[in-house]
């Protein structure tokens, strides 16, 4: 699952780059969303076991 999340974020960053090049998003929007994706990837890397069971919603 970790591999798929990394691949997904990488693809989203590439898409954001293209949207910026085409002028469809601003530099500010690009930076905001790329930063969020990178922060998410950093969080994934911090999970020690990568097989975390999240509690069920009540």
Coordinates of C-alpha atoms in Angstrom, one line a residue:
X1 CA 0.0 0.0 0.0
X2 CA 2.9 2.4 0.8
X3 CA 4.2 2.0 -2.8
X4 CA 0.8 2.8 -4.3
X5 CA 0.5 6.0 -2.1
X6 CA 3.9 7.2 -3.1
X7 CA 3.2 6.6 -6.8
X8 CA -0.2 8.4 -6.5
X9 CA 1.4 11.4 -4.8
X10 CA 4.2 11.5 -7.4
X11 CA 1.6 11.4 -10.2
X12 CA -0.4 14.2 -8.6
X13 CA 2.7 16.3 -8.3
X14 CA 3.5 15.8 -12.0
X15 CA -0.1 16.8 -12.8
X16 CA 0.2 19.9 -10.7
X17 CA 3.4 20.8 -12.6
X18 CA 1.6 20.5 -15.9
X19 CA -1.3 22.5 -14.7
X20 CA 1.1 25.3 -13.6
X21 CA 3.0 25.2 -17.0
X22 CA -0.4 25.5 -18.8
X23 CA -1.4 28.4 -16.6
X24 CA -4.4 26.6 -15.2
X25 CA -3.3 27.1 -11.6
X26 CA -1.3 29.8 -10.0
X27 CA 2.2 29.4 -8.5
X28 CA 0.6 29.8 -5.0
X29 CA -1.9 27.0 -5.7
X30 CA 0.9 24.8 -7.1
X31 CA 3.1 25.3 -4.1
X32 CA 0.3 24.7 -1.6
X33 CA -0.7 21.4 -3.1
X34 CA 2.8 20.1 -3.8
X35 CA 3.7 21.0 -0.2
X36 CA 0.7 19.0 1.1
X37 CA 1.6 16.0 -1.0
X38 CA 5.2 16.1 0.2
X39 CA 4.1 16.4 3.9
X40 CA 1.9 13.4 3.4
X41 CA 4.8 11.4 2.0
X42 CA 6.9 12.4 5.0
X43 CA 4.1 11.1 7.3
X44 CA 4.0 7.8 5.5
X45 CA 7.8 7.4 6.0
X46 CA 7.3 8.0 9.7
X47 CA 4.9 5.1 10.2
X48 CA 7.2 2.4 11.6
X49 CA 5.3 -0.7 10.5
X50 CA 3.4 0.7 7.6
X51 CA 0.7 -1.8 8.5
X52 CA -1.2 0.4 10.9
X53 CA -4.8 -0.6 11.8
X54 CA -6.8 2.5 12.1
X55 CA -9.6 2.5 14.7
X56 CA -13.2 2.1 13.4
X57 CA -15.3 5.2 13.4
X58 CA -17.9 5.2 16.1

